[in-house]
């Protein structure tokens, strides 16, 4: 599915909290992160080439950590874990997001009126 | 065909990534390569048809897209790597020219201006190589 440039840019910007949310509660490996993003919403699609560089950037920023672990009797994989700092970042984004979305809905509405939660 | 095709596609992708990622810092390049290999190992395990193998590769984005995403996130380091590459080229040229000057001086005999210049150039190239090696070690 092709998307407009604006949507593509918005998608890239939203990728940080999306990746943090996919790691919430359970350490996850790279392929599963990608699959969760892809299956969550068709509009988000596959973020071309950005997921692994982004995981590395989030790790450098201490929002996630990673280590080689063997789970469920599978071979060792690099698992990514949300850190406390990453959890705080995600929680803050969740607090801010409804207001941001309402403001965006209002600005994008042809009438300039709030469109309500959807 | 299936696994052979998947293996061929994955190998081709990694080879393209190696070519495209030369300017990335070594640590970033090695980490991304490891992640891509891991991605293929997970996605292409077992019997995989060509369509699924291609989808796995499409999910990653092209090697150029992966490198572009990594470069966007670390512009200062990329600039540093480019500077190191330029310095390495300068060191090679200086070293070669300096050695030629020293050899010329030996053939001619005595101490000539060319010989002195050659010695200075060789010393300069050694200094540049030392600085580059130090910078690369710190980068790792």
mmCIF file of N, CA and C in Angstrom, chain B residues 16-99:
data_model
loop_
_atom_site.group_PDB
_atom_site.id
_atom_site.type_symbol
_atom_site.label_atom_id
_atom_site.label_comp_id
_atom_site.label_asym_id
_atom_site.label_seq_id
_atom_site.Cartn_x
_atom_site.Cartn_y
_atom_site.Cartn_z
ATOM 1 N N UNK B 16 25.470 -6.932 -0.828
ATOM 2 C CA UNK B 16 25.105 -5.538 -1.159
ATOM 3 C C UNK B 16 25.241 -4.637 0.058
ATOM 4 N N UNK B 17 24.857 -5.182 1.217
ATOM 5 C CA UNK B 17 24.983 -4.390 2.446
ATOM 6 C C UNK B 17 26.457 -4.074 2.718
ATOM 7 N N UNK B 18 27.327 -5.064 2.515
ATOM 8 C CA UNK B 18 28.766 -4.844 2.755
ATOM 9 C C UNK B 18 29.295 -3.718 1.871
ATOM 10 N N UNK B 19 28.824 -3.703 0.626
ATOM 11 C CA UNK B 19 29.283 -2.649 -0.294
ATOM 12 C C UNK B 19 28.726 -1.285 0.118
ATOM 13 N N UNK B 20 27.455 -1.281 0.505
ATOM 14 C CA UNK B 20 26.778 -0.003 0.784
ATOM 15 C C UNK B 20 27.183 0.604 2.127
ATOM 16 N N UNK B 21 27.715 -0.219 3.030
ATOM 17 C CA UNK B 21 27.903 0.247 4.415
ATOM 18 C C UNK B 21 29.346 0.617 4.734
ATOM 19 N N UNK B 22 30.157 0.788 3.702
ATOM 20 C CA UNK B 22 31.589 1.014 3.953
ATOM 21 C C UNK B 22 31.870 2.273 4.764
ATOM 22 N N UNK B 23 30.980 3.238 4.665
ATOM 23 C CA UNK B 23 31.240 4.492 5.382
ATOM 24 C C UNK B 23 30.657 4.503 6.797
ATOM 25 N N UNK B 24 29.952 3.438 7.155
ATOM 26 C CA UNK B 24 29.423 3.404 8.524
ATOM 27 C C UNK B 24 30.553 3.109 9.501
ATOM 28 N N UNK B 25 30.444 3.616 10.728
ATOM 29 C CA UNK B 25 31.427 3.242 11.750
ATOM 30 C C UNK B 25 31.468 1.709 11.898
ATOM 31 N N UNK B 26 32.656 1.175 12.181
ATOM 32 C CA UNK B 26 32.821 -0.285 12.193
ATOM 33 C C UNK B 26 31.862 -0.977 13.158
ATOM 34 N N UNK B 27 31.687 -0.383 14.344
ATOM 35 C CA UNK B 27 30.832 -1.035 15.343
ATOM 36 C C UNK B 27 29.371 -1.081 14.862
ATOM 37 N N UNK B 28 28.923 0.022 14.266
ATOM 38 C CA UNK B 28 27.547 0.093 13.758
ATOM 39 C C UNK B 28 27.355 -0.879 12.594
ATOM 40 N N UNK B 29 28.354 -0.925 11.731
ATOM 41 C CA UNK B 29 28.291 -1.812 10.571
ATOM 42 C C UNK B 29 28.212 -3.276 11.017
ATOM 43 N N UNK B 30 29.076 -3.630 11.983
ATOM 44 C CA UNK B 30 29.096 -5.018 12.456
ATOM 45 C C UNK B 30 27.774 -5.370 13.137
ATOM 46 N N UNK B 31 27.243 -4.431 13.918
ATOM 47 C CA UNK B 31 25.985 -4.718 14.626
ATOM 48 C C UNK B 31 24.839 -4.909 13.630
ATOM 49 N N UNK B 32 24.757 -4.019 12.637
ATOM 50 C CA UNK B 32 23.675 -4.133 11.657
ATOM 51 C C UNK B 32 23.784 -5.443 10.873
ATOM 52 N N UNK B 33 25.022 -5.808 10.524
ATOM 53 C CA UNK B 33 25.204 -7.057 9.775
ATOM 54 C C UNK B 33 24.734 -8.249 10.605
ATOM 55 N N UNK B 34 25.083 -8.222 11.866
ATOM 56 C CA UNK B 34 24.660 -9.301 12.776
ATOM 57 C C UNK B 34 23.129 -9.344 12.857
ATOM 58 N N UNK B 35 22.497 -8.171 12.946
ATOM 59 C CA UNK B 35 21.036 -8.124 13.047
ATOM 60 C C UNK B 35 20.374 -8.628 11.763
ATOM 61 N N UNK B 36 20.956 -8.265 10.625
ATOM 62 C CA UNK B 36 20.387 -8.717 9.348
ATOM 63 C C UNK B 36 20.523 -10.233 9.211
ATOM 64 N N UNK B 37 21.687 -10.768 9.580
ATOM 65 C CA UNK B 37 21.889 -12.227 9.519
ATOM 66 C C UNK B 37 20.886 -12.938 10.429
ATOM 67 N N UNK B 38 20.717 -12.377 11.610
ATOM 68 C CA UNK B 38 19.787 -12.948 12.576
ATOM 69 C C UNK B 38 18.354 -12.911 12.019
ATOM 70 N N UNK B 39 18.023 -11.803 11.384
ATOM 71 C CA UNK B 39 16.705 -11.648 10.761
ATOM 72 C C UNK B 39 16.484 -12.756 9.722
ATOM 73 N N UNK B 40 17.474 -12.966 8.875
ATOM 74 C CA UNK B 40 17.362 -14.023 7.852
ATOM 75 C C UNK B 40 17.288 -15.399 8.505
ATOM 76 N N UNK B 41 18.122 -15.636 9.526
ATOM 77 C CA UNK B 41 18.107 -16.940 10.195
ATOM 78 C C UNK B 41 16.733 -17.264 10.761
ATOM 79 N N UNK B 42 16.090 -16.243 11.336
ATOM 80 C CA UNK B 42 14.767 -16.461 11.922
ATOM 81 C C UNK B 42 13.707 -16.617 10.842
ATOM 82 N N UNK B 43 13.768 -15.734 9.850
ATOM 83 C CA UNK B 43 12.690 -15.687 8.862
ATOM 84 C C UNK B 43 12.798 -16.806 7.827
ATOM 85 N N UNK B 44 14.010 -17.266 7.556
ATOM 86 C CA UNK B 44 14.188 -18.236 6.477
ATOM 87 C C UNK B 44 14.464 -19.645 6.992
ATOM 88 N N UNK B 45 14.216 -19.851 8.293
ATOM 89 C CA UNK B 45 14.431 -21.196 8.840
ATOM 90 C C UNK B 45 13.406 -22.154 8.255
ATOM 91 N N UNK B 46 13.812 -23.406 8.077
ATOM 92 C CA UNK B 46 12.885 -24.410 7.529
ATOM 93 C C UNK B 46 12.707 -24.236 6.030
ATOM 94 N N UNK B 47 11.604 -24.743 5.544
ATOM 95 C CA UNK B 47 11.350 -24.675 4.100
ATOM 96 C C UNK B 47 10.646 -23.360 3.756
ATOM 97 N N UNK B 48 11.282 -22.601 2.910
ATOM 98 C CA UNK B 48 10.753 -21.277 2.580
ATOM 99 C C UNK B 48 10.672 -21.145 1.064
ATOM 100 N N UNK B 49 9.526 -20.692 0.561
ATOM 101 C CA UNK B 49 9.446 -20.509 -0.889
ATOM 102 C C UNK B 49 10.003 -19.136 -1.277
ATOM 103 N N UNK B 50 10.165 -18.963 -2.568
ATOM 104 C CA UNK B 50 10.810 -17.744 -3.073
ATOM 105 C C UNK B 50 10.038 -16.491 -2.673
ATOM 106 N N UNK B 51 8.691 -16.596 -2.682
ATOM 107 C CA UNK B 51 7.872 -15.424 -2.363
ATOM 108 C C UNK B 51 8.100 -14.995 -0.919
ATOM 109 N N UNK B 52 8.175 -15.992 -0.003
ATOM 110 C CA UNK B 52 8.379 -15.649 1.406
ATOM 111 C C UNK B 52 9.788 -15.089 1.611
ATOM 112 N N UNK B 53 10.745 -15.667 0.914
ATOM 113 C CA UNK B 53 12.124 -15.159 1.035
ATOM 114 C C UNK B 53 12.184 -13.701 0.583
ATOM 115 N N UNK B 54 11.494 -13.409 -0.514
ATOM 116 C CA UNK B 54 11.503 -12.035 -1.031
ATOM 117 C C UNK B 54 10.796 -11.088 -0.061
ATOM 118 N N UNK B 55 9.704 -11.574 0.538
ATOM 119 C CA UNK B 55 8.969 -10.749 1.513
ATOM 120 C C UNK B 55 9.863 -10.427 2.714
ATOM 121 N N UNK B 56 10.614 -11.428 3.153
ATOM 122 C CA UNK B 56 11.541 -11.232 4.285
ATOM 123 C C UNK B 56 12.543 -10.131 3.971
ATOM 124 N N UNK B 57 13.011 -10.152 2.740
ATOM 125 C CA UNK B 57 13.997 -9.155 2.338
ATOM 126 C C UNK B 57 13.341 -7.787 2.194
ATOM 127 N N UNK B 58 12.124 -7.773 1.654
ATOM 128 C CA UNK B 58 11.412 -6.498 1.509
ATOM 129 C C UNK B 58 11.132 -5.857 2.863
ATOM 130 N N UNK B 59 10.877 -6.705 3.864
ATOM 131 C CA UNK B 59 10.593 -6.185 5.210
ATOM 132 C C UNK B 59 11.776 -5.397 5.767
ATOM 133 N N UNK B 60 12.945 -5.843 5.409
ATOM 134 C CA UNK B 60 14.153 -5.173 5.917
ATOM 135 C C UNK B 60 14.372 -3.818 5.260
ATOM 136 N N UNK B 61 13.866 -3.649 4.060
ATOM 137 C CA UNK B 61 14.247 -2.495 3.246
ATOM 138 C C UNK B 61 15.508 -2.855 2.480
ATOM 139 N N UNK B 62 15.857 -2.059 1.494
ATOM 140 C CA UNK B 62 17.059 -2.360 0.721
ATOM 141 C C UNK B 62 18.287 -2.056 1.578
ATOM 142 N N UNK B 63 19.449 -2.625 1.238
ATOM 143 C CA UNK B 63 20.671 -2.289 1.991
ATOM 144 C C UNK B 63 20.917 -0.782 2.016
ATOM 145 N N UNK B 64 20.638 -0.116 0.900
ATOM 146 C CA UNK B 64 20.845 1.342 0.851
ATOM 147 C C UNK B 64 19.934 2.054 1.837
ATOM 148 N N UNK B 65 18.693 1.554 1.985
ATOM 149 C CA UNK B 65 17.759 2.173 2.938
ATOM 150 C C UNK B 65 18.211 1.950 4.384
ATOM 151 N N UNK B 66 18.724 0.746 4.653
ATOM 152 C CA UNK B 66 19.220 0.465 6.011
ATOM 153 C C UNK B 66 20.396 1.389 6.325
ATOM 154 N N UNK B 67 21.318 1.501 5.369
ATOM 155 C CA UNK B 67 22.501 2.342 5.582
ATOM 156 C C UNK B 67 22.087 3.811 5.708
ATOM 157 N N UNK B 68 21.131 4.222 4.872
ATOM 158 C CA UNK B 68 20.669 5.620 4.937
ATOM 159 C C UNK B 68 20.059 5.922 6.298
ATOM 160 N N UNK B 69 19.261 4.973 6.815
ATOM 161 C CA UNK B 69 18.641 5.176 8.135
ATOM 162 C C UNK B 69 19.715 5.263 9.213
ATOM 163 N N UNK B 70 20.716 4.408 9.134
ATOM 164 C CA UNK B 70 21.796 4.434 10.142
ATOM 165 C C UNK B 70 22.622 5.712 10.008
ATOM 166 N N UNK B 71 22.837 6.156 8.781
ATOM 167 C CA UNK B 71 23.653 7.360 8.554
ATOM 168 C C UNK B 71 22.938 8.604 9.066
ATOM 169 N N UNK B 72 21.614 8.655 8.857
ATOM 170 C CA UNK B 72 20.838 9.803 9.308
ATOM 171 C C UNK B 72 20.939 9.957 10.819
ATOM 172 N N UNK B 73 21.044 8.810 11.486
ATOM 173 C CA UNK B 73 21.067 8.856 12.944
ATOM 174 C C UNK B 73 22.443 9.168 13.507
ATOM 175 N N UNK B 74 23.497 9.037 12.709
ATOM 176 C CA UNK B 74 24.839 9.296 13.240
ATOM 177 C C UNK B 74 25.680 10.111 12.252
ATOM 178 N N UNK B 75 25.211 11.299 11.890
ATOM 179 C CA UNK B 75 25.919 12.073 10.876
ATOM 180 C C UNK B 75 27.347 12.440 11.278
ATOM 181 N N UNK B 76 27.575 12.756 12.566
ATOM 182 C CA UNK B 76 28.916 13.165 12.997
ATOM 183 C C UNK B 76 29.911 12.019 12.833
ATOM 184 N N UNK B 77 29.464 10.815 13.194
ATOM 185 C CA UNK B 77 30.367 9.668 13.069
ATOM 186 C C UNK B 77 30.663 9.343 11.610
ATOM 187 N N UNK B 78 29.652 9.492 10.762
ATOM 188 C CA UNK B 78 29.850 9.213 9.337
ATOM 189 C C UNK B 78 30.885 10.194 8.776
ATOM 190 N N UNK B 79 30.767 11.470 9.178
ATOM 191 C CA UNK B 79 31.722 12.469 8.701
ATOM 192 C C UNK B 79 33.131 12.105 9.165
ATOM 193 N N UNK B 80 33.231 11.582 10.384
ATOM 194 C CA UNK B 80 34.536 11.206 10.925
ATOM 195 C C UNK B 80 35.134 10.031 10.133
ATOM 196 N N UNK B 81 34.290 9.081 9.797
ATOM 197 C CA UNK B 81 34.778 7.935 9.016
ATOM 198 C C UNK B 81 35.259 8.403 7.653
ATOM 199 N N UNK B 82 34.499 9.332 7.038
ATOM 200 C CA UNK B 82 34.923 9.853 5.720
ATOM 201 C C UNK B 82 36.270 10.550 5.834
ATOM 202 N N UNK B 83 36.446 11.333 6.910
ATOM 203 C CA UNK B 83 37.714 12.031 7.117
ATOM 204 C C UNK B 83 38.858 11.030 7.264
ATOM 205 N N UNK B 84 38.583 9.948 7.999
ATOM 206 C CA UNK B 84 39.614 8.913 8.176
ATOM 207 C C UNK B 84 40.007 8.296 6.837
ATOM 208 N N UNK B 85 39.003 8.044 5.994
ATOM 209 C CA UNK B 85 39.301 7.456 4.681
ATOM 210 C C UNK B 85 40.174 8.402 3.851
ATOM 211 N N UNK B 86 39.853 9.683 3.913
ATOM 212 C CA UNK B 86 40.641 10.669 3.155
ATOM 213 C C UNK B 86 42.071 10.703 3.692
ATOM 214 N N UNK B 87 42.206 10.711 5.023
ATOM 215 C CA UNK B 87 43.548 10.728 5.624
ATOM 216 C C UNK B 87 44.349 9.483 5.239
ATOM 217 N N UNK B 88 43.666 8.346 5.186
ATOM 218 C CA UNK B 88 44.359 7.120 4.794
ATOM 219 C C UNK B 88 44.880 7.223 3.363
ATOM 220 N N UNK B 89 44.054 7.814 2.477
ATOM 221 C CA UNK B 89 44.489 7.994 1.081
ATOM 222 C C UNK B 89 45.688 8.937 1.018
ATOM 223 N N UNK B 90 45.634 10.014 1.813
ATOM 224 C CA UNK B 90 46.757 10.975 1.845
ATOM 225 C C UNK B 90 48.019 10.278 2.347
ATOM 226 N N UNK B 91 47.874 9.424 3.368
ATOM 227 C CA UNK B 91 49.029 8.709 3.927
ATOM 228 C C UNK B 91 49.663 7.802 2.882
ATOM 229 N N UNK B 92 48.818 7.137 2.094
ATOM 230 C CA UNK B 92 49.347 6.227 1.061
ATOM 231 C C UNK B 92 50.142 7.026 0.019
ATOM 232 N N UNK B 93 49.544 8.140 -0.432
ATOM 233 C CA UNK B 93 50.227 8.968 -1.452
ATOM 234 C C UNK B 93 51.535 9.518 -0.899
ATOM 235 N N UNK B 94 51.496 10.061 0.319
ATOM 236 C CA UNK B 94 52.706 10.620 0.943
ATOM 237 C C UNK B 94 53.773 9.543 1.109
ATOM 238 N N UNK B 95 53.344 8.378 1.583
ATOM 239 C CA UNK B 95 54.282 7.287 1.815
ATOM 240 C C UNK B 95 54.968 6.852 0.529
ATOM 241 N N UNK B 96 54.140 6.692 -0.527
ATOM 242 C CA UNK B 96 54.696 6.248 -1.811
ATOM 243 C C UNK B 96 55.659 7.293 -2.374
ATOM 244 N N UNK B 97 55.242 8.560 -2.342
ATOM 245 C CA UNK B 97 56.108 9.627 -2.869
ATOM 246 C C UNK B 97 57.388 9.740 -2.032
ATOM 247 N N UNK B 98 57.239 9.624 -0.717
ATOM 248 C CA UNK B 98 58.394 9.719 0.177
ATOM 249 C C UNK B 98 59.386 8.598 -0.065
ATOM 250 N N UNK B 99 58.864 7.374 -0.210
ATOM 251 C CA UNK B 99 59.748 6.228 -0.459
ATOM 252 C C UNK B 99 60.502 6.397 -1.776
#
